[in-house]
Amino acid sequence: DAKTTQPPSMDCAEGRAANLPCNHSTISGNEYVYWYRQIHSQGPQYIIHGLKNNETNEMASLIITEDRKSSTLILPHATLRDTAVYYCIVRTSGTYKYIFGTGTRLKVLA
Amino acid sequence: GAGVSQSPSNKVTEKGKDVELRCDPISGHTALYWYRQSLGQGLEFLIYFQGNSAPDKSGLPSDRFSAERTGGSVSTLTIQRTQQEDSAVYLCASSNKGLLMNTEAFFGQGTRLTVV
């Protein structure tokens, strides 16, 4: 069962920041938050992950609240190629298993 | 190889036939996963293998589904007596055991199975 809650869809204007929220209120202390995305007809692609500190890489930034009950994925300058379904996943403690929820369908508009 | 490779990319089979789907993980990756994605749906976990440990089969939907991983590398997902509801994209992923197990998984492009 998915441990995360995400809005089903969002729109974002091209060139603007896309902020995708995720609630994970039952997360435990040693569970990481992962983000993947799936562009149409492709396999999911890893974006970023974190435990409690904010993280940034070449693709995105991850902001995790101090209580770790929610997080936000930020795509700083969205492009049309960022249109995809974005999955927020809490890694099951002690295993490699990823449980995917239904994700957020992000549509970047020209 | 450079990434996770799955074959075939597309498979059409008749109801009642058996099918085998193959996954070649990234060399050296010890963890391997199978997921299923029905049209317009999210990813459904099926099974994962980690090294020599017993696989976690908790996601297999019925005893018609089985998977093996030979020599800790290539994996085959077998579906016996296929049904129309088995039609989906079957995705394989692999990951490397890293410190604290916080490593990302790399997915293949999937096998699109259509049961007619």
PDB file of N, CA, C and O in Angstrom, chain A residues 32 34 36 38 41-46 49 87 91 93-102 105, chain B residues 31 33 35 37 42-43 45 48 50 56 58 91 95-97 100-105 107-109:
ATOM      1  N   TYR A  32      13.464   6.879   3.600  1.00  0.00           N
ATOM      2  CA  TYR A  32      13.824   7.934   2.676  1.00  0.00           C
ATOM      3  C   TYR A  32      12.633   8.288   1.779  1.00  0.00           C
ATOM      4  O   TYR A  32      11.794   7.446   1.487  1.00  0.00           O
ATOM      5  N   TYR A  34      11.759   9.267  -2.013  1.00  0.00           N
ATOM      6  CA  TYR A  34      12.272   9.202  -3.384  1.00  0.00           C
ATOM      7  C   TYR A  34      11.271   9.829  -4.348  1.00  0.00           C
ATOM      8  O   TYR A  34      10.058   9.742  -4.142  1.00  0.00           O
ATOM      9  N   TYR A  36      10.453   9.767  -8.533  1.00  0.00           N
ATOM     10  CA  TYR A  36      10.682   9.257  -9.882  1.00  0.00           C
ATOM     11  C   TYR A  36       9.682   9.935 -10.811  1.00  0.00           C
ATOM     12  O   TYR A  36       8.650  10.432 -10.364  1.00  0.00           O
ATOM     13  N   GLN A  38       7.768   9.407 -14.867  1.00  0.00           N
ATOM     14  CA  GLN A  38       7.546   8.507 -15.981  1.00  0.00           C
ATOM     15  C   GLN A  38       6.977   9.313 -17.134  1.00  0.00           C
ATOM     16  O   GLN A  38       5.840   9.791 -17.065  1.00  0.00           O
ATOM     17  N   SER A  41       5.119   6.253 -22.139  1.00  0.00           N
ATOM     18  CA  SER A  41       5.647   5.066 -22.833  1.00  0.00           C
ATOM     19  C   SER A  41       7.092   4.738 -22.481  1.00  0.00           C
ATOM     20  O   SER A  41       7.730   3.965 -23.186  1.00  0.00           O
ATOM     21  N   GLN A  42       7.608   5.331 -21.414  1.00  0.00           N
ATOM     22  CA  GLN A  42       8.956   4.988 -20.987  1.00  0.00           C
ATOM     23  C   GLN A  42       8.933   4.397 -19.582  1.00  0.00           C
ATOM     24  O   GLN A  42       7.942   4.533 -18.855  1.00  0.00           O
ATOM     25  N   GLY A  43      10.050   3.774 -19.185  1.00  0.00           N
ATOM     26  CA  GLY A  43      10.169   3.308 -17.820  1.00  0.00           C
ATOM     27  C   GLY A  43      10.402   4.478 -16.874  1.00  0.00           C
ATOM     28  O   GLY A  43      10.872   5.541 -17.292  1.00  0.00           O
ATOM     29  N   PRO A  44      10.071   4.339 -15.606  1.00  0.00           N
ATOM     30  CA  PRO A  44      10.299   5.413 -14.646  1.00  0.00           C
ATOM     31  C   PRO A  44      11.768   5.810 -14.565  1.00  0.00           C
ATOM     32  O   PRO A  44      12.665   4.972 -14.728  1.00  0.00           O
ATOM     33  N   GLN A  45      12.001   7.070 -14.287  1.00  0.00           N
ATOM     34  CA  GLN A  45      13.345   7.640 -14.214  1.00  0.00           C
ATOM     35  C   GLN A  45      13.553   8.244 -12.839  1.00  0.00           C
ATOM     36  O   GLN A  45      12.727   9.019 -12.349  1.00  0.00           O
ATOM     37  N   TYR A  46      14.652   7.900 -12.218  1.00  0.00           N
ATOM     38  CA  TYR A  46      14.993   8.448 -10.911  1.00  0.00           C
ATOM     39  C   TYR A  46      15.253   9.948 -11.020  1.00  0.00           C
ATOM     40  O   TYR A  46      15.881  10.423 -11.965  1.00  0.00           O
ATOM     41  N   HIS A  49      16.410  11.874  -4.135  1.00  0.00           N
ATOM     42  CA  HIS A  49      15.895  11.323  -2.892  1.00  0.00           C
ATOM     43  C   HIS A  49      16.523  12.041  -1.711  1.00  0.00           C
ATOM     44  O   HIS A  49      17.578  12.697  -1.847  1.00  0.00           O
ATOM     45  N   TYR A  87       6.147  10.509  -9.354  1.00  0.00           N
ATOM     46  CA  TYR A  87       5.823   9.634  -8.242  1.00  0.00           C
ATOM     47  C   TYR A  87       6.678   9.983  -7.023  1.00  0.00           C
ATOM     48  O   TYR A  87       7.906  10.072  -7.112  1.00  0.00           O
ATOM     49  N   ARG A  91      10.564   4.781   0.774  1.00  0.00           N
ATOM     50  CA  ARG A  91      11.217   3.476   0.681  1.00  0.00           C
ATOM     51  C   ARG A  91      10.914   2.673   1.918  1.00  0.00           C
ATOM     52  O   ARG A  91      11.193   3.112   3.043  1.00  0.00           O
ATOM     53  N   SER A  93      11.220   0.518   4.909  1.00  0.00           N
ATOM     54  CA  SER A  93      12.375   0.348   5.778  1.00  0.00           C
ATOM     55  C   SER A  93      12.926  -1.074   5.726  1.00  0.00           C
ATOM     56  O   SER A  93      12.176  -2.039   5.837  1.00  0.00           O
ATOM     57  N   GLY A  94      14.209  -1.194   5.559  1.00  0.00           N
ATOM     58  CA  GLY A  94      14.870  -2.490   5.610  1.00  0.00           C
ATOM     59  C   GLY A  94      14.772  -3.317   4.355  1.00  0.00           C
ATOM     60  O   GLY A  94      15.279  -4.426   4.296  1.00  0.00           O
ATOM     61  N   THR A  95      14.138  -2.801   3.326  1.00  0.00           N
ATOM     62  CA  THR A  95      14.046  -3.554   2.077  1.00  0.00           C
ATOM     63  C   THR A  95      14.360  -2.639   0.916  1.00  0.00           C
ATOM     64  O   THR A  95      14.511  -1.434   1.072  1.00  0.00           O
ATOM     65  N   TYR A  96      14.450  -3.231  -0.264  1.00  0.00           N
ATOM     66  CA  TYR A  96      14.652  -2.457  -1.473  1.00  0.00           C
ATOM     67  C   TYR A  96      13.332  -2.126  -2.161  1.00  0.00           C
ATOM     68  O   TYR A  96      13.316  -1.478  -3.183  1.00  0.00           O
ATOM     69  N   LYS A  97      12.235  -2.527  -1.589  1.00  0.00           N
ATOM     70  CA  LYS A  97      10.963  -2.428  -2.296  1.00  0.00           C
ATOM     71  C   LYS A  97      10.519  -0.976  -2.444  1.00  0.00           C
ATOM     72  O   LYS A  97      10.553  -0.201  -1.503  1.00  0.00           O
ATOM     73  N   TYR A  98      10.110  -0.611  -3.634  1.00  0.00           N
ATOM     74  CA  TYR A  98       9.467   0.676  -3.896  1.00  0.00           C
ATOM     75  C   TYR A  98       7.983   0.418  -4.086  1.00  0.00           C
ATOM     76  O   TYR A  98       7.602  -0.415  -4.885  1.00  0.00           O
ATOM     77  N   ILE A  99       7.157   1.151  -3.364  1.00  0.00           N
ATOM     78  CA  ILE A  99       5.712   1.073  -3.552  1.00  0.00           C
ATOM     79  C   ILE A  99       5.269   2.370  -4.228  1.00  0.00           C
ATOM     80  O   ILE A  99       5.333   3.435  -3.630  1.00  0.00           O
ATOM     81  N   PHE A 100       4.836   2.246  -5.480  1.00  0.00           N
ATOM     82  CA  PHE A 100       4.409   3.409  -6.250  1.00  0.00           C
ATOM     83  C   PHE A 100       2.938   3.691  -5.985  1.00  0.00           C
ATOM     84  O   PHE A 100       2.111   2.792  -6.013  1.00  0.00           O
ATOM     85  N   GLY A 101       2.622   4.968  -5.763  1.00  0.00           N
ATOM     86  CA  GLY A 101       1.235   5.396  -5.700  1.00  0.00           C
ATOM     87  C   GLY A 101       0.769   5.767  -7.097  1.00  0.00           C
ATOM     88  O   GLY A 101       1.321   5.301  -8.095  1.00  0.00           O
ATOM     89  N   THR A 102      -0.228   6.612  -7.179  1.00  0.00           N
ATOM     90  CA  THR A 102      -0.783   6.991  -8.474  1.00  0.00           C
ATOM     91  C   THR A 102      -0.088   8.209  -9.068  1.00  0.00           C
ATOM     92  O   THR A 102      -0.253   8.505 -10.244  1.00  0.00           O
ATOM     93  N   ARG A 105       0.204  13.867 -12.362  1.00  0.00           N
ATOM     94  CA  ARG A 105       0.418  14.087 -13.795  1.00  0.00           C
ATOM     95  C   ARG A 105       0.678  15.569 -14.009  1.00  0.00           C
ATOM     96  O   ARG A 105      -0.230  16.396 -13.882  1.00  0.00           O
TER      97      ARG A 105
ATOM     98  N   ALA B  31      20.156  -6.107  -6.781  1.00  0.00           N
ATOM     99  CA  ALA B  31      18.705  -6.111  -6.588  1.00  0.00           C
ATOM    100  C   ALA B  31      18.008  -6.006  -7.939  1.00  0.00           C
ATOM    101  O   ALA B  31      18.426  -5.232  -8.818  1.00  0.00           O
ATOM    102  N   TYR B  33      13.931  -5.975  -9.706  1.00  0.00           N
ATOM    103  CA  TYR B  33      12.501  -5.845  -9.437  1.00  0.00           C
ATOM    104  C   TYR B  33      11.691  -6.093 -10.709  1.00  0.00           C
ATOM    105  O   TYR B  33      12.130  -5.756 -11.796  1.00  0.00           O
ATOM    106  N   TYR B  35       7.753  -5.055 -12.026  1.00  0.00           N
ATOM    107  CA  TYR B  35       6.524  -4.317 -11.795  1.00  0.00           C
ATOM    108  C   TYR B  35       5.605  -4.534 -12.990  1.00  0.00           C
ATOM    109  O   TYR B  35       6.058  -4.864 -14.083  1.00  0.00           O
ATOM    110  N   GLN B  37       2.322  -2.552 -15.089  1.00  0.00           N
ATOM    111  CA  GLN B  37       1.568  -1.307 -15.243  1.00  0.00           C
ATOM    112  C   GLN B  37       0.478  -1.501 -16.284  1.00  0.00           C
ATOM    113  O   GLN B  37       0.766  -1.621 -17.473  1.00  0.00           O
ATOM    114  N   GLY B  42      -1.015   3.124 -12.223  1.00  0.00           N
ATOM    115  CA  GLY B  42       0.312   3.225 -11.628  1.00  0.00           C
ATOM    116  C   GLY B  42       1.023   1.895 -11.671  1.00  0.00           C
ATOM    117  O   GLY B  42       0.536   0.911 -12.212  1.00  0.00           O
ATOM    118  N   LEU B  43       2.210   1.869 -11.105  1.00  0.00           N
ATOM    119  CA  LEU B  43       3.032   0.666 -11.109  1.00  0.00           C
ATOM    120  C   LEU B  43       2.636  -0.255  -9.966  1.00  0.00           C
ATOM    121  O   LEU B  43       2.503   0.186  -8.822  1.00  0.00           O
ATOM    122  N   PHE B  45       3.789  -3.475  -7.829  1.00  0.00           N
ATOM    123  CA  PHE B  45       4.938  -4.311  -7.493  1.00  0.00           C
ATOM    124  C   PHE B  45       4.584  -5.785  -7.646  1.00  0.00           C
ATOM    125  O   PHE B  45       3.513  -6.235  -7.217  1.00  0.00           O
ATOM    126  N   TYR B  48      10.694  -8.990  -6.048  1.00  0.00           N
ATOM    127  CA  TYR B  48      12.064  -8.528  -6.162  1.00  0.00           C
ATOM    128  C   TYR B  48      13.043  -9.550  -5.622  1.00  0.00           C
ATOM    129  O   TYR B  48      12.726 -10.340  -4.731  1.00  0.00           O
ATOM    130  N   GLN B  50      17.101 -10.025  -4.217  1.00  0.00           N
ATOM    131  CA  GLN B  50      18.252  -9.331  -3.655  1.00  0.00           C
ATOM    132  C   GLN B  50      19.337 -10.370  -3.383  1.00  0.00           C
ATOM    133  O   GLN B  50      19.211 -11.164  -2.450  1.00  0.00           O
ATOM    134  N   ASP B  56      11.238 -11.732  -2.599  1.00  0.00           N
ATOM    135  CA  ASP B  56       9.965 -11.249  -2.061  1.00  0.00           C
ATOM    136  C   ASP B  56       8.916 -11.384  -3.162  1.00  0.00           C
ATOM    137  O   ASP B  56       8.905 -10.603  -4.098  1.00  0.00           O
ATOM    138  N   SER B  58       5.641 -11.210  -2.722  1.00  0.00           N
ATOM    139  CA  SER B  58       4.365 -10.801  -2.149  1.00  0.00           C
ATOM    140  C   SER B  58       3.430 -10.107  -3.137  1.00  0.00           C
ATOM    141  O   SER B  58       2.228 -10.036  -2.904  1.00  0.00           O
ATOM    142  N   LEU B  91       7.524  -4.072 -16.307  1.00  0.00           N
ATOM    143  CA  LEU B  91       8.750  -3.292 -16.154  1.00  0.00           C
ATOM    144  C   LEU B  91       9.715  -4.006 -15.218  1.00  0.00           C
ATOM    145  O   LEU B  91       9.319  -4.523 -14.175  1.00  0.00           O
ATOM    146  N   SER B  95      19.019  -2.321  -9.043  1.00  0.00           N
ATOM    147  CA  SER B  95      19.736  -1.337  -8.252  1.00  0.00           C
ATOM    148  C   SER B  95      20.918  -2.008  -7.574  1.00  0.00           C
ATOM    149  O   SER B  95      20.974  -3.230  -7.445  1.00  0.00           O
ATOM    150  N   ASN B  96      21.848  -1.169  -7.163  1.00  0.00           N
ATOM    151  CA  ASN B  96      23.047  -1.663  -6.523  1.00  0.00           C
ATOM    152  C   ASN B  96      22.915  -1.498  -5.017  1.00  0.00           C
ATOM    153  O   ASN B  96      22.348  -0.518  -4.549  1.00  0.00           O
ATOM    154  N   LYS B  97      23.433  -2.432  -4.312  1.00  0.00           N
ATOM    155  CA  LYS B  97      23.368  -2.315  -2.864  1.00  0.00           C
ATOM    156  C   LYS B  97      24.371  -1.278  -2.427  1.00  0.00           C
ATOM    157  O   LYS B  97      25.564  -1.454  -2.585  1.00  0.00           O
ATOM    158  N   LEU B 100      23.588   2.010   3.399  1.00  0.00           N
ATOM    159  CA  LEU B 100      22.264   2.224   3.971  1.00  0.00           C
ATOM    160  C   LEU B 100      21.145   1.904   2.973  1.00  0.00           C
ATOM    161  O   LEU B 100      20.010   2.268   3.180  1.00  0.00           O
ATOM    162  N   MET B 101      21.480   1.248   1.876  1.00  0.00           N
ATOM    163  CA  MET B 101      20.507   0.814   0.877  1.00  0.00           C
ATOM    164  C   MET B 101      19.779   1.977   0.219  1.00  0.00           C
ATOM    165  O   MET B 101      18.738   1.802  -0.357  1.00  0.00           O
ATOM    166  N   ASN B 102      20.314   3.185   0.302  1.00  0.00           N
ATOM    167  CA  ASN B 102      19.602   4.307  -0.290  1.00  0.00           C
ATOM    168  C   ASN B 102      20.111   4.590  -1.695  1.00  0.00           C
ATOM    169  O   ASN B 102      20.648   5.646  -1.978  1.00  0.00           O
ATOM    170  N   THR B 103      19.948   3.618  -2.547  1.00  0.00           N
ATOM    171  CA  THR B 103      20.359   3.794  -3.937  1.00  0.00           C
ATOM    172  C   THR B 103      19.138   3.758  -4.831  1.00  0.00           C
ATOM    173  O   THR B 103      18.134   3.141  -4.508  1.00  0.00           O
ATOM    174  N   GLU B 104      19.270   4.410  -5.980  1.00  0.00           N
ATOM    175  CA  GLU B 104      18.128   4.498  -6.876  1.00  0.00           C
ATOM    176  C   GLU B 104      18.031   3.245  -7.733  1.00  0.00           C
ATOM    177  O   GLU B 104      18.989   2.498  -7.918  1.00  0.00           O
ATOM    178  N   ALA B 105      16.837   3.003  -8.262  1.00  0.00           N
ATOM    179  CA  ALA B 105      16.601   1.904  -9.169  1.00  0.00           C
ATOM    180  C   ALA B 105      16.568   2.421 -10.596  1.00  0.00           C
ATOM    181  O   ALA B 105      16.098   3.527 -10.858  1.00  0.00           O
ATOM    182  N   PHE B 107      15.212   1.612 -14.363  1.00  0.00           N
ATOM    183  CA  PHE B 107      14.164   0.843 -15.025  1.00  0.00           C
ATOM    184  C   PHE B 107      14.483   0.606 -16.495  1.00  0.00           C
ATOM    185  O   PHE B 107      15.091   1.451 -17.159  1.00  0.00           O
ATOM    186  N   GLY B 108      14.020  -0.540 -16.982  1.00  0.00           N
ATOM    187  CA  GLY B 108      14.040  -0.793 -18.407  1.00  0.00           C
ATOM    188  C   GLY B 108      12.847  -0.139 -19.069  1.00  0.00           C
ATOM    189  O   GLY B 108      12.034   0.519 -18.419  1.00  0.00           O
ATOM    190  N   GLN B 109      12.742  -0.337 -20.385  1.00  0.00           N
ATOM    191  CA  GLN B 109      11.660   0.274 -21.144  1.00  0.00           C
ATOM    192  C   GLN B 109      10.378  -0.564 -21.106  1.00  0.00           C
ATOM    193  O   GLN B 109       9.333  -0.113 -21.560  1.00  0.00           O
TER     194      GLN B 109
END
